[in-house]
Coordinates of C-alpha atoms and ligand atoms in Angstrom, one line a residue:
M174 CA 0.0 0.0 0.0
L175 CA 2.8 2.4 1.0
Q176 CA 4.7 1.7 -2.3
R177 CA 1.5 2.0 -4.4
T178 CA 0.8 5.4 -2.8
R179 CA 4.4 6.6 -3.3
K180 CA 4.4 5.5 -7.0
A181 CA 1.0 7.2 -7.6
I182 CA 2.4 10.5 -6.1
I183 CA 5.6 10.4 -8.3
L184 CA 3.5 9.5 -11.4
V185 CA 1.3 12.6 -10.8
S186 CA 4.4 14.7 -10.3
L187 CA 5.9 13.4 -13.6
L188 CA 2.6 14.1 -15.4
L189 CA 2.6 17.7 -14.0
F190 CA 6.2 18.3 -15.2
P191 CA 5.1 20.4 -18.2
V192 CA 3.5 22.8 -15.7
T193 CA 6.4 22.7 -13.1
L194 CA 9.4 22.4 -15.4
N195 CA 10.6 26.1 -14.9
Y196 CA 10.4 25.8 -11.1
F197 CA 13.2 23.2 -11.2
S198 CA 15.2 24.9 -13.9
P199 CA 18.9 25.7 -13.3
Y200 CA 18.7 28.1 -16.2
V201 CA 15.8 30.1 -14.8
S202 CA 17.7 30.6 -11.6
F203 CA 20.8 31.7 -13.5
D204 CA 18.8 34.1 -15.7
G205 CA 17.1 35.5 -12.6
A206 CA 20.5 36.1 -10.9
M207 CA 21.8 38.0 -14.0
N208 CA 18.9 40.4 -13.4
G209 CA 19.4 40.5 -9.6
L210 CA 16.2 38.5 -9.1
V211 CA 15.5 35.5 -6.9
S212 CA 13.4 33.3 -9.2
G213 CA 10.8 30.7 -8.4
S214 CA 13.3 27.9 -9.0
L215 CA 15.9 29.4 -6.6
I216 CA 13.1 29.7 -4.0
L217 CA 12.2 26.1 -4.5
F218 CA 15.9 25.0 -4.2
G219 CA 16.0 26.9 -0.9
M220 CA 12.9 25.0 0.2
L221 CA 14.6 21.7 -0.7
F222 CA 17.5 22.7 1.5
L223 CA 15.1 23.3 4.4
S224 CA 13.3 20.0 3.8
G225 CA 16.6 18.2 3.7
M226 CA 17.2 19.3 7.3
F227 CA 14.2 17.3 8.6
L228 CA 13.3 14.9 5.8
G229 CA 16.7 14.1 4.3
R230 CA 16.3 13.0 0.6
A231 CA 12.6 12.1 1.0
W232 CA 11.8 14.5 -1.9
C233 CA 13.8 12.2 -4.2
G234 CA 11.7 9.2 -3.3
W235 CA 8.3 10.8 -2.9
A236 CA 7.8 13.9 -4.9
C237 CA 10.4 14.8 -7.6
P238 CA 9.1 14.7 -11.2
M239 CA 12.3 12.9 -12.2
A240 CA 11.8 10.2 -9.5
G241 CA 9.0 8.5 -11.5
L242 CA 11.1 8.6 -14.7
S243 CA 14.2 7.2 -12.9
E244 CA 12.2 4.4 -11.4
Y245 CA 10.5 3.4 -14.7
A246 CA 14.0 3.5 -16.4
L247 CA 15.2 0.9 -13.8
S248 CA 13.2 -1.8 -15.6
V249 CA 15.5 -1.2 -18.6
N250 CA 18.8 -0.9 -16.8
G251 CA 18.9 -1.8 -13.1
K252 CA 22.6 -2.5 -12.9
S253 CA 24.7 -1.0 -10.0
V254 CA 26.5 2.3 -10.5
N255 CA 29.8 3.7 -9.2
T256 CA 28.1 6.1 -6.9
G257 CA 31.4 7.6 -5.6
R258 CA 32.6 8.6 -9.1
L259 CA 29.2 9.9 -10.2
R260 CA 28.9 12.0 -7.0
K261 CA 32.1 13.8 -7.9
I262 CA 30.7 14.7 -11.3
R263 CA 27.5 15.9 -9.7
F264 CA 29.2 18.1 -7.2
V265 CA 31.5 19.7 -9.9
I266 CA 28.4 20.5 -12.0
F267 CA 26.7 22.0 -8.9
T268 CA 29.8 24.0 -7.8
V269 CA 30.2 25.6 -11.3
W270 CA 26.5 26.3 -11.7
F271 CA 25.9 27.7 -8.2
G272 CA 29.1 29.6 -8.2
G273 CA 28.0 31.2 -11.4
I274 CA 24.7 32.2 -9.8
I275 CA 26.5 33.9 -6.9
A276 CA 28.8 35.7 -9.4
M277 CA 25.8 36.9 -11.4
F278 CA 24.2 38.3 -8.3
V279 CA 27.4 40.2 -7.5
L280 CA 27.7 41.5 -11.1
A281 CA 24.0 42.6 -11.0
G282 CA 24.7 44.6 -7.9
G283 CA 23.1 42.2 -5.4
I284 CA 19.6 41.0 -4.9
K285 CA 17.1 43.5 -6.3
G286 CA 13.9 41.6 -5.9
I287 CA 12.0 38.3 -5.6
A288 CA 10.3 37.1 -8.8
P289 CA 8.6 33.7 -8.3
L290 CA 7.2 33.8 -11.9
H291 CA 10.4 35.0 -13.6
M292 CA 10.4 33.5 -17.1
T293 CA 7.1 31.8 -16.2
E294 CA 4.7 34.7 -16.5
N295 CA 1.8 32.4 -17.4
V296 CA 2.4 30.2 -14.3
I297 CA 2.6 27.1 -16.6
S298 CA 6.1 26.4 -17.8
V299 CA 5.4 24.8 -21.2
D300 CA 2.9 27.4 -22.4
E301 CA 3.7 27.3 -26.1
P302 CA 4.6 24.4 -28.4
V303 CA 8.2 25.4 -28.9
K304 CA 8.9 24.9 -25.2
Y305 CA 8.2 21.2 -25.5
I306 CA 11.6 21.0 -27.1
V307 CA 13.2 21.9 -23.7
Y308 CA 10.8 19.6 -21.9
F309 CA 11.6 16.6 -24.1
M310 CA 15.3 17.4 -23.9
V311 CA 15.2 17.1 -20.1
L312 CA 13.2 13.9 -20.3
L313 CA 15.6 12.4 -22.8
L314 CA 18.7 13.5 -20.8
F315 CA 17.4 11.8 -17.6
T316 CA 16.1 8.6 -19.3
G317 CA 19.2 8.4 -21.6
L318 CA 21.7 8.7 -18.7
T319 CA 19.7 6.2 -16.5
F320 CA 19.5 3.7 -19.4
A321 CA 23.3 4.1 -20.0
L322 CA 24.5 4.2 -16.4
G323 CA 22.1 2.0 -14.4
K324 CA 20.2 2.6 -11.1
R325 CA 19.2 6.2 -10.9
G326 CA 22.2 7.1 -13.1
A327 CA 21.0 10.7 -13.8
C328 CA 20.2 11.4 -10.2
H329 CA 23.7 10.2 -9.2
S330 CA 25.6 12.1 -12.0
I331 CA 24.0 15.3 -13.0
C332 CA 21.2 16.4 -10.6
W333 CA 21.7 20.0 -9.6
M334 CA 19.0 19.8 -6.9
S335 CA 20.3 16.9 -4.8
P336 CA 23.2 18.9 -3.4
F337 CA 20.7 21.3 -1.7
L338 CA 18.9 18.3 -0.2
E339 CA 22.2 16.7 0.9
G340 CA 23.4 20.0 2.3
G341 CA 20.2 20.4 4.3
Y342 CA 20.5 16.7 5.5
R343 CA 24.1 17.3 6.6
L344 CA 23.3 20.6 8.4
G345 CA 20.3 19.0 10.2
R346 CA 22.5 16.1 11.3
W347 CA 25.2 18.5 12.5
L348 CA 22.6 20.5 14.4
R349 CA 21.2 17.3 15.8
L350 CA 17.7 17.9 14.6
P351 CA 15.2 15.1 14.6
Q352 CA 15.4 13.7 11.1
L353 CA 13.3 11.1 9.2
R354 CA 15.3 7.9 8.8
I355 CA 15.1 4.2 8.1
L356 CA 15.6 2.7 11.6
S357 CA 16.7 -0.9 12.1
E358 CA 16.7 -3.8 14.6
P359 CA 20.1 -5.3 13.7
K360 CA 19.6 -8.4 16.0
S361 CA 16.6 -9.6 13.9
C362 CA 18.5 -9.4 10.6
I363 CA 19.3 -12.8 8.9
S364 CA 21.5 -11.2 6.2
C365 CA 19.3 -12.4 3.3
G366 CA 20.2 -9.4 1.2
A367 CA 16.6 -8.7 0.0
C368 CA 16.9 -5.1 1.1
D369 CA 20.1 -4.6 -0.8
R370 CA 18.6 -5.9 -4.0
K371 CA 15.6 -3.6 -3.7
C372 CA 17.6 -0.4 -3.0
Q373 CA 17.4 1.8 -6.1
M374 CA 20.2 4.0 -4.7
D375 CA 22.6 1.1 -4.5
I376 CA 23.1 1.4 -0.7
D377 CA 24.4 -1.6 1.2
V378 CA 21.4 -1.6 3.5
S379 CA 22.3 -4.9 5.2
I380 CA 25.6 -3.3 6.3
G381 CA 24.4 0.1 7.1
L382 CA 21.6 -1.1 9.3
K383 CA 24.1 -2.5 11.8
T384 CA 24.3 1.0 13.4
G385 CA 20.6 1.1 14.1
S386 CA 19.6 3.4 11.2
I387 CA 20.6 4.0 7.6
E388 CA 23.0 7.0 7.8
D389 CA 23.6 7.5 4.1
P390 CA 23.0 10.9 2.4
D391 CA 22.0 8.9 -0.7
C392 CA 19.0 7.3 1.1
I393 CA 15.9 8.7 -0.6
L394 CA 13.6 7.2 2.1
C395 CA 11.6 5.4 -0.6
G396 CA 10.8 2.6 1.8
E397 CA 11.4 -0.2 -0.7
C398 CA 13.8 -1.9 1.7
T399 CA 11.3 -1.9 4.6
G400 CA 8.8 -3.6 2.3
A401 CA 11.3 -6.2 1.2
C402 CA 12.3 -7.2 4.7
K403 CA 10.3 -10.2 5.9
K404 CA 11.8 -10.0 9.4
D405 CA 10.6 -6.5 10.2
V406 CA 14.1 -5.3 10.7
L407 CA 13.5 -1.9 9.0
R408 CA 11.0 0.8 9.6
F409 CA 10.5 4.5 9.2
G410 CA 11.2 6.7 12.3
T411 CA 12.9 9.8 13.4
R412 CA 16.2 9.9 15.0
K413 CA 17.9 12.6 16.9
I414 CA 21.6 12.3 16.2
Ligands
SF4_119 S1 18.4 13.2 -7.3 FE1 17.6 15.0 -8.3 S2 16.5 14.3 -10.1 FE2 16.8 12.5 -8.8 S3 15.0 12.4 -7.6 FE3 16.4 13.6 -6.4 S4 16.0 15.8 -6.9 FE4 15.0 14.5 -8.4
SF4_120 S1 15.9 -7.9 4.1 FE1 15.7 -7.8 6.4 S2 16.6 -9.7 7.1 FE2 17.2 -9.5 4.9 S3 19.3 -8.5 5.0 FE3 17.7 -6.9 4.8 S4 17.3 -6.2 6.9 FE4 18.3 -8.2 7.1
SF4_121 S1 18.0 2.4 2.0 FE1 15.8 1.8 1.7 S2 14.7 3.8 1.9 FE2 16.9 4.2 1.5 S3 17.0 4.4 -0.7 FE3 17.5 2.3 -0.2 S4 15.6 1.2 -0.4 FE4 15.1 3.4 -0.3

């Protein structure tokens, strides 16, 4: 039931992507910064950072438009990925892009205003046929990379949003805030490996659970592992670290 609900939510989010595209756009944030404006997408990235402080990467498992696409692509290529190498690529992309945004604000003379509908004056992102080109390019990029690399390949390698979530997660952990986690009862584990096979982020769940909770910034709290465990070792909960 939990997984059916989750999959329905990410499917709706994917179907709404023509409406929401600009609010996730790295270009819209950049263009806003060139004009000294805090755009809707930059506001959303800030909200992702805040959500990461309490909910970790739950956005990635439960709400992101690309979550649905990445999960459907798993049926084509579900092989393991080199998460360490792809993480470096992702953080280089993020540093260049976000550094550029800061530089643009400086060149524009600072923040001059807040414009949630910057470049999205009609509220709907894809409001004319030509904009479908950008829409399909983004879909192609994410599916192509996941087909080529394996499990959530695009999420691991190019996502410009996940560093905000991970940054929030790390700050919340450092501040010892109560954060959503997958908690575990290590004594009940029979090391069958079912949770490892189910994890779409390629986390070694059966090893990580030995500390009493999954403490991995890549955990998207999808709950697939909790459903896979027949020994009730894993469950959702909050943990103050
Ligand atoms: S890693 Fe990025 S693209 Fe993938 S689900 Fe999370 S926010 Fe969305
Ligand atoms: S599925 Fe359950 S019993 Fe099997 S390794 Fe994972 S936590 Fe342990
Ligand atoms: S550890 Fe469990 S909740 Fe976290 S990403 Fe893997 S399957 Fe999902």
